[in-house]
mmCIF file of C-alpha atoms and ligand atoms in Angstrom:
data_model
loop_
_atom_site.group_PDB
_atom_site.id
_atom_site.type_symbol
_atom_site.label_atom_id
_atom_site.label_comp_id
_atom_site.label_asym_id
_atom_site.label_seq_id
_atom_site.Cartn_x
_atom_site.Cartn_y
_atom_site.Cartn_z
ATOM 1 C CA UNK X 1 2.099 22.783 28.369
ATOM 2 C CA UNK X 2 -0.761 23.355 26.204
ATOM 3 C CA UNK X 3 -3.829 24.657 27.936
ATOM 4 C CA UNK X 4 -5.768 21.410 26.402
ATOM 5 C CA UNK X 5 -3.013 19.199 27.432
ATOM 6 C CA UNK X 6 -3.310 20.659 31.282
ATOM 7 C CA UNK X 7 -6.749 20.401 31.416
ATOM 8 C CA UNK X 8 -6.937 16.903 30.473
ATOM 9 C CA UNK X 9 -4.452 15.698 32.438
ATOM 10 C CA UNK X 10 -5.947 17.486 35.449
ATOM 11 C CA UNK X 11 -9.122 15.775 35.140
ATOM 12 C CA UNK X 12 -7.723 12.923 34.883
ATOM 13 C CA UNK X 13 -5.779 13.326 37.703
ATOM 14 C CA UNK X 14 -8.433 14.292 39.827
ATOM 15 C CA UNK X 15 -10.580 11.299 38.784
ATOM 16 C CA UNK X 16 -7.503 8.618 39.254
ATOM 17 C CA UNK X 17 -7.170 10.372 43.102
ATOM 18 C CA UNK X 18 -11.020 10.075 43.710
ATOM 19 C CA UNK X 19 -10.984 6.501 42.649
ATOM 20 C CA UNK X 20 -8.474 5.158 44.352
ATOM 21 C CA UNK X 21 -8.786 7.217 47.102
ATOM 22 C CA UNK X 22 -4.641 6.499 48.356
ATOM 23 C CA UNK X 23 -1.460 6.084 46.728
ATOM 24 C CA UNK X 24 -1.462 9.766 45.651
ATOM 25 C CA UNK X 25 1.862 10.171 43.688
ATOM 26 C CA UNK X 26 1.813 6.699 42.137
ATOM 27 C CA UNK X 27 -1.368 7.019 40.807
ATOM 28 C CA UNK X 28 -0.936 10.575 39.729
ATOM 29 C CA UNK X 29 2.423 9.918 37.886
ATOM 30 C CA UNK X 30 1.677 6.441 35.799
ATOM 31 C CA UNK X 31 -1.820 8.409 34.384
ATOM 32 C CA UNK X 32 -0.034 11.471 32.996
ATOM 33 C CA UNK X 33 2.505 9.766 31.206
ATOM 34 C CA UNK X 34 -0.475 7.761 29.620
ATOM 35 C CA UNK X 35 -2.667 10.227 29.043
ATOM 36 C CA UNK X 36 -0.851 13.775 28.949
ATOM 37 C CA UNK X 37 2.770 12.963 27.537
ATOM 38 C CA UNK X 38 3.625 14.693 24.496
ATOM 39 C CA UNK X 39 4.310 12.200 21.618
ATOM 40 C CA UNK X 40 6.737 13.433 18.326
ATOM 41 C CA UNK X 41 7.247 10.788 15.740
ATOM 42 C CA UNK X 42 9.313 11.128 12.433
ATOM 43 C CA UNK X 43 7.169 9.723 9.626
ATOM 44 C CA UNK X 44 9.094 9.750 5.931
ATOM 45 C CA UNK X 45 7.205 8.497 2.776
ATOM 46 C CA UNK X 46 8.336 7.443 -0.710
ATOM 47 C CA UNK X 47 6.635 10.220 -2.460
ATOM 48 C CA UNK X 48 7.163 13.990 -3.367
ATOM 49 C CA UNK X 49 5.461 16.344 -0.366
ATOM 50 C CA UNK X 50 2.130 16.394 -0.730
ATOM 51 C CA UNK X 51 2.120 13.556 -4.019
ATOM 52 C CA UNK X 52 -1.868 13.133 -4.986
ATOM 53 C CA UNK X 53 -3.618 10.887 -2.932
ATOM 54 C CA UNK X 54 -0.696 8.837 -1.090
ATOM 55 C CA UNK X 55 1.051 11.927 -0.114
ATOM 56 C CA UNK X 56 -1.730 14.126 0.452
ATOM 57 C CA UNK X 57 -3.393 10.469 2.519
ATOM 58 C CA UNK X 58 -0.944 10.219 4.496
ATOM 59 C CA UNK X 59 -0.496 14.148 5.489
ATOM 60 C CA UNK X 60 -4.368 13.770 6.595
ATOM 61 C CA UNK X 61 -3.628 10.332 8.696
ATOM 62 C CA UNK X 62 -0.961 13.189 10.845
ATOM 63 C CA UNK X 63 -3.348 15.704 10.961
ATOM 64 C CA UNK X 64 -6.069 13.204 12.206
ATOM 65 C CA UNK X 65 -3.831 11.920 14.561
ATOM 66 C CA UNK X 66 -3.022 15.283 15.781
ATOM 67 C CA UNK X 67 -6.300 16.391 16.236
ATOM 68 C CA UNK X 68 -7.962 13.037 17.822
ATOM 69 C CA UNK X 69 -5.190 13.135 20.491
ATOM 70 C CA UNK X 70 -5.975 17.006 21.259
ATOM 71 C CA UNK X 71 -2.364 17.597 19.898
ATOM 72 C CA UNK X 72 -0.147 15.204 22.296
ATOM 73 C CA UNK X 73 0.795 12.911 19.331
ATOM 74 C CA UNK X 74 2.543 15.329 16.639
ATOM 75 C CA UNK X 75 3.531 12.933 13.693
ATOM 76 C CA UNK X 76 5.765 15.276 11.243
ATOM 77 C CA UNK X 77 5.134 13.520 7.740
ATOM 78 C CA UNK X 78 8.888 13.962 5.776
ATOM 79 C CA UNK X 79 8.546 13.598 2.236
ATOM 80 C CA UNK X 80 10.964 11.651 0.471
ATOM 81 C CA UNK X 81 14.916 12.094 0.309
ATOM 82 C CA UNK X 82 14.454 14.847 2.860
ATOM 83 C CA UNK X 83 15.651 12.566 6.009
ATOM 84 C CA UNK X 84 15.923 9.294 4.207
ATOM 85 C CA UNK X 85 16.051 8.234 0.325
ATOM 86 C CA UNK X 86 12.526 7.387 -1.117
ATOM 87 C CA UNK X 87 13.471 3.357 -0.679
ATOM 88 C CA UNK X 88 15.759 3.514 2.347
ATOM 89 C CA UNK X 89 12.562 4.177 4.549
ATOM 90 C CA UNK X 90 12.458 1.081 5.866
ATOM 91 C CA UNK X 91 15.927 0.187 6.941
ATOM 92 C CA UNK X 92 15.907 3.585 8.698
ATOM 93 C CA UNK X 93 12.792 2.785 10.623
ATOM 94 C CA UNK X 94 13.562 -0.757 11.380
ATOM 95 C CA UNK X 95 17.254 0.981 12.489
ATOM 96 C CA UNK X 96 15.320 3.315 14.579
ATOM 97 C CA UNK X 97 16.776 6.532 12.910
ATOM 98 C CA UNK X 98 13.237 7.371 12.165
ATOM 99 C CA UNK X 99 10.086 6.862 13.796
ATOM 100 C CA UNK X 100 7.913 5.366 11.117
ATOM 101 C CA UNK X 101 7.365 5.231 7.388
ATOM 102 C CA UNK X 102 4.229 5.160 4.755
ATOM 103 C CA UNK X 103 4.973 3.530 1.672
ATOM 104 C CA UNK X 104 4.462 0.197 -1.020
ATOM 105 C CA UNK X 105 4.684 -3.185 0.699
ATOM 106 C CA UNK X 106 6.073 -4.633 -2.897
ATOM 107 C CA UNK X 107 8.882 -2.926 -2.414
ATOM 108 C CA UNK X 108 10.705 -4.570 -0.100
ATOM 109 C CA UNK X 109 10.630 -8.114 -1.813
ATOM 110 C CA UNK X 110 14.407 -8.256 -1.607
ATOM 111 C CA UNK X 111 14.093 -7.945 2.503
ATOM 112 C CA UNK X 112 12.102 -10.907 2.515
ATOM 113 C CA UNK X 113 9.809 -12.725 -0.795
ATOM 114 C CA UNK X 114 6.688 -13.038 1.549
ATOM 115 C CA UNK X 115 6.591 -9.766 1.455
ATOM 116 C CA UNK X 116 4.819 -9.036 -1.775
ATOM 117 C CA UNK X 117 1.941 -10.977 -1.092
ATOM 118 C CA UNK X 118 1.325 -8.162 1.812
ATOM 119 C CA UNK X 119 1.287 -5.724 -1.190
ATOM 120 C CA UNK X 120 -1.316 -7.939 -3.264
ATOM 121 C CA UNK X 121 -0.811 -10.180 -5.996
ATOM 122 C CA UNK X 122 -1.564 -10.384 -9.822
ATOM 123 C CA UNK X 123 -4.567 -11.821 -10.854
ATOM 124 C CA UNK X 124 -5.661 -11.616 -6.757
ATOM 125 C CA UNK X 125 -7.565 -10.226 -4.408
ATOM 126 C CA UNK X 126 -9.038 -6.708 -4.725
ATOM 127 C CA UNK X 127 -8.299 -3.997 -2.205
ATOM 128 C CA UNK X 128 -11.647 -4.770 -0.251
ATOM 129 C CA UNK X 129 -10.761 -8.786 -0.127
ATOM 130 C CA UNK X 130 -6.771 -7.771 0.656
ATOM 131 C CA UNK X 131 -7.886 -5.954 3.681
ATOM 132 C CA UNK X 132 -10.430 -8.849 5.299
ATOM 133 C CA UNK X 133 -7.762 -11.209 4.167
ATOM 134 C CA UNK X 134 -5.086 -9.088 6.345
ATOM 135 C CA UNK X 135 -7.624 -8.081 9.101
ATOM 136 C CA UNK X 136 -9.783 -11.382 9.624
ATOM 137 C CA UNK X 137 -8.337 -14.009 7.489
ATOM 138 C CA UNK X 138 -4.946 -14.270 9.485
ATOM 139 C CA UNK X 139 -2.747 -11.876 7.569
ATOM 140 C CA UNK X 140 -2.304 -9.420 9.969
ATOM 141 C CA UNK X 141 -0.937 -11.620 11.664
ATOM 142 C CA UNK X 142 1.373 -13.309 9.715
ATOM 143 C CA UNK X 143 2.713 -9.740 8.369
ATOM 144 C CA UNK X 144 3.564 -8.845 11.867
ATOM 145 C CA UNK X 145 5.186 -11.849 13.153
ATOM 146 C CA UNK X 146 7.648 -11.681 9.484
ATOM 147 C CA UNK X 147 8.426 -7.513 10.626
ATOM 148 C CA UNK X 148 8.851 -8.164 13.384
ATOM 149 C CA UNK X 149 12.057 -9.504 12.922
ATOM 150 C CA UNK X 150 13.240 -6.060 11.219
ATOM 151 C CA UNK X 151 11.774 -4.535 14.503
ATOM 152 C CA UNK X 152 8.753 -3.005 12.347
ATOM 153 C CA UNK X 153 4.817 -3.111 13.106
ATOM 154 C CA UNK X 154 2.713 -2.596 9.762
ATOM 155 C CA UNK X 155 -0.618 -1.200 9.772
ATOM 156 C CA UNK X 156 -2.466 -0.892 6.266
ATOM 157 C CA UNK X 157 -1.581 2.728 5.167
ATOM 158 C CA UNK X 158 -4.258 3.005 1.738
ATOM 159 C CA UNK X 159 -4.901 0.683 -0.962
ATOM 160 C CA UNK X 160 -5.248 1.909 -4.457
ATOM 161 C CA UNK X 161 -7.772 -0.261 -5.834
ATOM 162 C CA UNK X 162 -7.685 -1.848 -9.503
ATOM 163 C CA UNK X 163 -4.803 -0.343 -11.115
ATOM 164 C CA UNK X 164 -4.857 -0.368 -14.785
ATOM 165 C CA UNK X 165 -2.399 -2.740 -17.233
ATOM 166 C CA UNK X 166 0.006 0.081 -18.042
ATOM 167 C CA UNK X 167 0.676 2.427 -21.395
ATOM 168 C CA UNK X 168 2.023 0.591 -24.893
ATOM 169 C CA UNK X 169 3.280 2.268 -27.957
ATOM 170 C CA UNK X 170 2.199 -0.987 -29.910
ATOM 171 C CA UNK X 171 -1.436 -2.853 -29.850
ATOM 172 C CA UNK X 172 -0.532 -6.260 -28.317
ATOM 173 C CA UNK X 173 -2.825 -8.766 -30.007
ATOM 174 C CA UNK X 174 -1.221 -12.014 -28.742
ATOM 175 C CA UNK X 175 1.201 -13.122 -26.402
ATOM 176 C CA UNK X 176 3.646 -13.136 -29.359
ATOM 177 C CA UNK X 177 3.395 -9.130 -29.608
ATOM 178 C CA UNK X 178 5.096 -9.485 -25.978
ATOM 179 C CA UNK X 179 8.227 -11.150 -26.861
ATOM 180 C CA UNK X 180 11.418 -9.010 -26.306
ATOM 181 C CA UNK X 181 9.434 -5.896 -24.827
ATOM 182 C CA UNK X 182 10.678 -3.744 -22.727
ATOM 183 C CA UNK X 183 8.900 -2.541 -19.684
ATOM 184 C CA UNK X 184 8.552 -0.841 -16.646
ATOM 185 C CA UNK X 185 6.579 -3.164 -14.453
ATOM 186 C CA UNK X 186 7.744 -4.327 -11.145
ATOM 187 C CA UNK X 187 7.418 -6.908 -8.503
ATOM 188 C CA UNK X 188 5.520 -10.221 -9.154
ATOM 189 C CA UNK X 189 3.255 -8.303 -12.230
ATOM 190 C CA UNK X 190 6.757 -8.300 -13.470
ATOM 191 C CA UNK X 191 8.200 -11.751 -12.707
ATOM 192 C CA UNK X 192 4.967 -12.868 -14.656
ATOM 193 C CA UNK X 193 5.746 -10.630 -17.687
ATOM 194 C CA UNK X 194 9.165 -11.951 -17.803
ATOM 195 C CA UNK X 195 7.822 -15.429 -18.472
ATOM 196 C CA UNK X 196 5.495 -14.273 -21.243
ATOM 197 C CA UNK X 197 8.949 -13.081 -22.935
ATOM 198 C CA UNK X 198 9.114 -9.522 -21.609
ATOM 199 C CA UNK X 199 11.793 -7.745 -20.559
ATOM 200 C CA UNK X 200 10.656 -5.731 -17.422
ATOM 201 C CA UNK X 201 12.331 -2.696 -16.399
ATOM 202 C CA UNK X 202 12.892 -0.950 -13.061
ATOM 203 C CA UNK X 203 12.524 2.866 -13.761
ATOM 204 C CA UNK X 204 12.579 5.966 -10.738
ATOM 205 C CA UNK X 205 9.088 7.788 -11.436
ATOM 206 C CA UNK X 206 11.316 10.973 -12.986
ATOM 207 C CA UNK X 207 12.229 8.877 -15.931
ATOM 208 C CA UNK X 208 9.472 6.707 -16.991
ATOM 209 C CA UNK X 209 7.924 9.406 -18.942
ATOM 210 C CA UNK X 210 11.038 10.286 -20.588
ATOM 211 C CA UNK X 211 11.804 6.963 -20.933
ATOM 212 C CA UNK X 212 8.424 5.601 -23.169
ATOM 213 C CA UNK X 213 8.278 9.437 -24.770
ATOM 214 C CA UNK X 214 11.901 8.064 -26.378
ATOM 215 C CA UNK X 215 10.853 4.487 -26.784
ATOM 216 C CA UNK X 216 13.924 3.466 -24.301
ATOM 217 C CA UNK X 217 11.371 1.410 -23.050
ATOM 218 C CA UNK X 218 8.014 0.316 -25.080
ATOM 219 C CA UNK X 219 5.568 0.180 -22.162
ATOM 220 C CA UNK X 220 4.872 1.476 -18.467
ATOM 221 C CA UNK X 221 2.679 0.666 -16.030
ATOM 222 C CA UNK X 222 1.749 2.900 -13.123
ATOM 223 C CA UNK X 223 -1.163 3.263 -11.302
ATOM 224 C CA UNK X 224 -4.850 4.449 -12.573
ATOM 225 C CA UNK X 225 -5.976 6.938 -15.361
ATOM 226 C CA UNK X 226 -5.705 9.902 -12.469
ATOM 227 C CA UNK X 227 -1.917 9.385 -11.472
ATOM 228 C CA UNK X 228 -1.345 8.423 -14.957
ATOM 229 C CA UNK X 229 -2.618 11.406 -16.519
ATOM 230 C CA UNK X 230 -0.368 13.781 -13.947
ATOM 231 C CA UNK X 231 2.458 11.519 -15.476
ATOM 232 C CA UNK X 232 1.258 12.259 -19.203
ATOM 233 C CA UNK X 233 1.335 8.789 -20.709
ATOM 234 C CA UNK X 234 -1.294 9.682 -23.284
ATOM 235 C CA UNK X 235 0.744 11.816 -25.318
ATOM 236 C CA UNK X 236 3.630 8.919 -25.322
ATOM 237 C CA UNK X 237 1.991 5.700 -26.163
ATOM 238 C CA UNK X 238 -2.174 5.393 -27.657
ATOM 239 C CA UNK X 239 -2.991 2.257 -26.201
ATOM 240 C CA UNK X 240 -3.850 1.999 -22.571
ATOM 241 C CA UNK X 241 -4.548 -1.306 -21.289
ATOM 242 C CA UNK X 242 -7.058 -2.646 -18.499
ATOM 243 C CA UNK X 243 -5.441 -3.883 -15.016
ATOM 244 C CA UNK X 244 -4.537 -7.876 -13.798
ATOM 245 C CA UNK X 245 -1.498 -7.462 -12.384
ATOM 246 C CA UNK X 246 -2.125 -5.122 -9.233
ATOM 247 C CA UNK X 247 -6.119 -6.226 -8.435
ATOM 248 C CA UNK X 248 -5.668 -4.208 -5.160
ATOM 249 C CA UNK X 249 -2.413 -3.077 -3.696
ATOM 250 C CA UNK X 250 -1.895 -2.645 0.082
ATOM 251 C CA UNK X 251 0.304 0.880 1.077
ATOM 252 C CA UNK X 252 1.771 0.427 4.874
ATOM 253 C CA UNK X 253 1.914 2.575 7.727
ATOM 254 C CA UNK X 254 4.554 0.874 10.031
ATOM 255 C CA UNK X 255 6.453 1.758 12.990
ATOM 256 C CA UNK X 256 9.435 1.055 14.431
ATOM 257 C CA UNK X 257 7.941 -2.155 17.052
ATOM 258 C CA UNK X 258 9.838 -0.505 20.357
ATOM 259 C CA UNK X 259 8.609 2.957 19.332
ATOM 260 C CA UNK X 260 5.392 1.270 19.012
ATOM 261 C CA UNK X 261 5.124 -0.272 22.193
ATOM 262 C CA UNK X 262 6.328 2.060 24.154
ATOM 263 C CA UNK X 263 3.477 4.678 23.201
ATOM 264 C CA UNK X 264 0.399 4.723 24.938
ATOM 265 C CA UNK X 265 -2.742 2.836 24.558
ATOM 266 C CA UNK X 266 -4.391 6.126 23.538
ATOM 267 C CA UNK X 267 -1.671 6.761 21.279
ATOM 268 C CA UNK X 268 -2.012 3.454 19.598
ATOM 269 C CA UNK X 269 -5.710 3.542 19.398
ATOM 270 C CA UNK X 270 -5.501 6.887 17.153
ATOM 271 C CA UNK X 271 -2.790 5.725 15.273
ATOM 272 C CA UNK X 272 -4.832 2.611 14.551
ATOM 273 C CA UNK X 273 -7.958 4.528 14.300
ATOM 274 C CA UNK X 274 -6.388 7.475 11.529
ATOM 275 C CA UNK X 275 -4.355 4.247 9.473
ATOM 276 C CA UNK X 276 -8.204 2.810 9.184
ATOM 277 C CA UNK X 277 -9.542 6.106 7.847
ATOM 278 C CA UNK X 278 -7.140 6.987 5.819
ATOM 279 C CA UNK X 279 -7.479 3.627 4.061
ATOM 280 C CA UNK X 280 -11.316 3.961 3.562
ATOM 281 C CA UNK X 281 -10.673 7.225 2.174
ATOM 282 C CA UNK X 282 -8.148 6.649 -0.275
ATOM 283 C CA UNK X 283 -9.938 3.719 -1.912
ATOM 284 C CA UNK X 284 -12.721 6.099 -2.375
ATOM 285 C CA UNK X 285 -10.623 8.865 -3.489
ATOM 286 C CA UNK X 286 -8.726 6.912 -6.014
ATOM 287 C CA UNK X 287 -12.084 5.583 -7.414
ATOM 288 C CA UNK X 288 -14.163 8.937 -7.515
ATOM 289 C CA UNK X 289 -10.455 10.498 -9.230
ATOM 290 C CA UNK X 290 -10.266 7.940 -11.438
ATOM 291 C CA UNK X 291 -13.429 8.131 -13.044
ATOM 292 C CA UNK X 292 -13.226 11.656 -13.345
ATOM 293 C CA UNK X 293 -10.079 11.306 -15.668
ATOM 294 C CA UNK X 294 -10.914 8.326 -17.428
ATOM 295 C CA UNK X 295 -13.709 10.284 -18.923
ATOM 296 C CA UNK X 296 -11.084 12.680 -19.748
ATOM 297 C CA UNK X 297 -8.990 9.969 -21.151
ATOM 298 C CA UNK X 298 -11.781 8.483 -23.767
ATOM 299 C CA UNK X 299 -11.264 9.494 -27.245
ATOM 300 C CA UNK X 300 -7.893 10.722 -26.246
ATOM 301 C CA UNK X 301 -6.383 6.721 -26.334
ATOM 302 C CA UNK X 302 -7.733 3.576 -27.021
ATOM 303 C CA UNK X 303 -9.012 1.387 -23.950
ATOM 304 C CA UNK X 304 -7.998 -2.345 -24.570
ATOM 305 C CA UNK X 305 -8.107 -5.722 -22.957
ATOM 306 C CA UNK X 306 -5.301 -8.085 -23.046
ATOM 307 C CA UNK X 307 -5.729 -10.503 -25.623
ATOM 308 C CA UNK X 308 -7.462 -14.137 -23.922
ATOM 309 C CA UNK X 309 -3.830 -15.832 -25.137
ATOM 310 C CA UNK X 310 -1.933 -14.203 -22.905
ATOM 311 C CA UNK X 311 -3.872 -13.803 -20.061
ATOM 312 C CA UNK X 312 -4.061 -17.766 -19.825
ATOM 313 C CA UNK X 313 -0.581 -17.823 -20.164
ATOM 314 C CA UNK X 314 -0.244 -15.354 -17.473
ATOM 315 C CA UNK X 315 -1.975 -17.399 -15.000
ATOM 316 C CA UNK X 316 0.233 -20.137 -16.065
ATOM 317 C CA UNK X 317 3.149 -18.114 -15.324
ATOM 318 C CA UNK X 318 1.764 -16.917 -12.348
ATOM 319 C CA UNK X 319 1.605 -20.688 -10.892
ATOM 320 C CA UNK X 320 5.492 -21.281 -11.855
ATOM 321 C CA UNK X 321 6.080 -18.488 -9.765
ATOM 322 C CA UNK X 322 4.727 -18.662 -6.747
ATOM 323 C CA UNK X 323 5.906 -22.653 -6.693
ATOM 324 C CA UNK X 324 9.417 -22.014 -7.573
ATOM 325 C CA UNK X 325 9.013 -18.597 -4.540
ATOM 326 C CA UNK X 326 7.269 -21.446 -2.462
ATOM 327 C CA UNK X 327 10.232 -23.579 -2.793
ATOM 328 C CA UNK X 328 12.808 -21.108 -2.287
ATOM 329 C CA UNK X 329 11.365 -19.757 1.125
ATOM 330 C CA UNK X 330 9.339 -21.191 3.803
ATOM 331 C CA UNK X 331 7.843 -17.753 5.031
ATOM 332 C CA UNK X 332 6.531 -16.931 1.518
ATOM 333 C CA UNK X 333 5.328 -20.582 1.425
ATOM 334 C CA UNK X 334 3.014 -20.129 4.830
ATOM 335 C CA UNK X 335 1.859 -16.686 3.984
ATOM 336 C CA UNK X 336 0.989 -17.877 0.538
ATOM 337 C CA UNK X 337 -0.843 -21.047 1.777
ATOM 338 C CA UNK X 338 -2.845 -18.199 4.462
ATOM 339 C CA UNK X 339 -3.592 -16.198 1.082
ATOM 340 C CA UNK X 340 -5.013 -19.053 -0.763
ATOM 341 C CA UNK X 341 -7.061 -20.731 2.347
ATOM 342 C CA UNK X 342 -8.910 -16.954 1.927
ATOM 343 C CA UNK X 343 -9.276 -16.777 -1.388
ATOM 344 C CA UNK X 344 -11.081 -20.204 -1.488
ATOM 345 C CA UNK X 345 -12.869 -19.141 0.974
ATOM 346 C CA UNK X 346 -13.948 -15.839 -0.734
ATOM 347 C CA UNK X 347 -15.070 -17.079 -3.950
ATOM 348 C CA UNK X 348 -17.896 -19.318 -4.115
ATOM 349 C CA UNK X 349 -19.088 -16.023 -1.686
ATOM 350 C CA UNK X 350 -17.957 -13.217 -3.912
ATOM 351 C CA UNK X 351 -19.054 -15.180 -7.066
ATOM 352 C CA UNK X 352 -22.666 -14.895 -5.951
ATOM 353 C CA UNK X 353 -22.701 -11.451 -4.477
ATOM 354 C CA UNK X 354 -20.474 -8.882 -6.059
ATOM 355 C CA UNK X 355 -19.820 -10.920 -9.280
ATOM 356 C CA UNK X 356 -23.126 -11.992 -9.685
ATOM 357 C CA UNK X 357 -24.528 -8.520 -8.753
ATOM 358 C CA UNK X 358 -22.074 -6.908 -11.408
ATOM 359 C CA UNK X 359 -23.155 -8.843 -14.476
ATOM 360 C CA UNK X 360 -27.170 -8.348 -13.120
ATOM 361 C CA UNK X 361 -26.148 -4.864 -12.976
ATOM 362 C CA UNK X 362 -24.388 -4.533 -16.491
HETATM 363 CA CA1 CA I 401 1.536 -0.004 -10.338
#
């Protein structure tokens, strides 16, 4: 035993005996497994050790974790394929062969549709109006009664804010420019595309550069102008467009639920606690990195805006999709009527503070 991890559990030993004054052992026994028990979870991501921002976010969340428990909860972060493939993380923690996982909510669409709204939506909230949606508009608790049926309990794990519209080799000028393309864009960003005439493409991260560099494919999107410029785009396609399709997309922490459960309230508190900081950090890393490179980026390529054609035909699209995914499944169908009730909610709100403020601002 650590000397930290005696002390503490002495004292509150001590204290438990001088309240209660009788029931020695009891009392003694239940209030060191709460407080003193050494925790080890088995956390594996879907990025490369130590990828910028997620990766290096969520190797701060176990050192937080570590150090606000006074080392009883030891969360060793496994980068992906080293215990489980990059997109197999949550199968193994729902299966309990791991602990917990930190990854993209948008990926696991195929589990269950719903899901992707948890993850954001094109043309949707931004990463500040995601997370009140999810923490006071009724999401939360909507995304853990649907896990809970894979034996999972989410937490918000980062948001990336804005992400940009993605790299073409060819200026799109209308929605005509779009037909037959072939992209790398996935989840509902994607199923939106694919209406406008695109073909979208599912590529690992190892080949996308590759990929557009050969014109396999004739556009990418990936994140922001800081992960983007790590991945190179600029020297494989000159036009770089601004973001709709992922306003503000919602990375998980989640647990296995009996894991979860069965660790302490302290233990869940910090958990909670380093998940919440770790998501207020990364949305300010992401923005203070992207800036940085986006200067870095101007002159280099040529900043564009989707042409006003396709962007009403988007939202167009964008309707057809989420009624044909509202007719297909009742779960997407709830969580989507929880989204909207927010969003209506949020706009007459947001249109007078931050929008309003923006345009004062210029
Ligand atoms: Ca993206």
């Amino acid at each position: 035993m650590k000397r930290r991890d005696f002390m503490t559990t002495t004292a509150i030993g001590a204290t438990a005996l001088a309240i209660s004054g009788c029931h020695r052992g009891e009392d003694k026994k239940s209030i060191n497994i709460n407080r003193a028990k050494k925790v080890k979870l088995k956390l594996a991501t879907s990025w490369p050790a130590h990828f910028p921002i997620m990766g290096t976010g969520v190797d701060s969340f176990a050192d937080r974790c570590r150090e606000l428990s006074g080392g009883s909860l030891d969360i060793k972060v496994y980068p992906k394929n080293i215990l489980v493939p990059a997109l197999q993380v949550f199968d193994a923690t729902s299966a309990a062969q791991i602990d917990a996982f930190h990854s993209g909510v948008y990926y696991w669409k195929g589990k269950n549709s719903a899901f992707s709204i948890f993850g954001g939506m094109p043309l949707g909230l931004t990463s500040e109006e995601m997370i009140t949606w999810l923490k006071f508009g009724g999401g939360y608790e909507l995304w853990r009664e649907l896990y809970a049926k894979f034996d999972l309990y989410p937490l918000i794990g980062g948001t990336t804010g804005p992400q940009m519209g993605g790299w073409f080799k060819k200026e799109i000028k209308s929605v005509d420019d779009l037909q037959g393309l072939k992209m790398r864009i996935p989840g509902l960003g994607g199923e939106v595309l694919k209406r406008l005439g695109v073909n979208p493409i599912l590529l690992p991260a190892g080949e996308i550069y590759t990929s557009l560099e050969r014109g396999t494919i004739d556009a990418t999107e990936w994140v922001g102008p800081y992960l983007d410029k790590i991945m190179g785009f600029e020297k494989a396609a000159p036009y770089y467009y601004t973001g709709w399709h992922e306003p503000g997309s919602i990375l998980e922490i989640t647990l296995n639920r009996h894991r979860w459960n069965k660790l302490s309230s302290e233990h869940q508190a910090i958990i909670t606690a380093a998940a919440e900081e770790m998501t207020g950090n990364m949305l300010c890393e992401f923005r203070y990195k992207n800036a940085i490179a986006l200067q870095e980026l101007k002159g280099v390529v040529e900043i564009k805006t989707f042409p006003d054609d396709m962007m009403a035909k988007a939202k167009e699209a964008l309707a057809d999709v989420l009624q044909d995914e509202s007719k297909k499944s009742d779960d997407f169908k709830r969580v989507l009527k929880s989204y909207e009730a927010f969003s209506n909610l949020n706009k007459p709100w947001d249109d007078i503070s931050t929008k309003n403020f923006l345009e004062i601002r210029g």
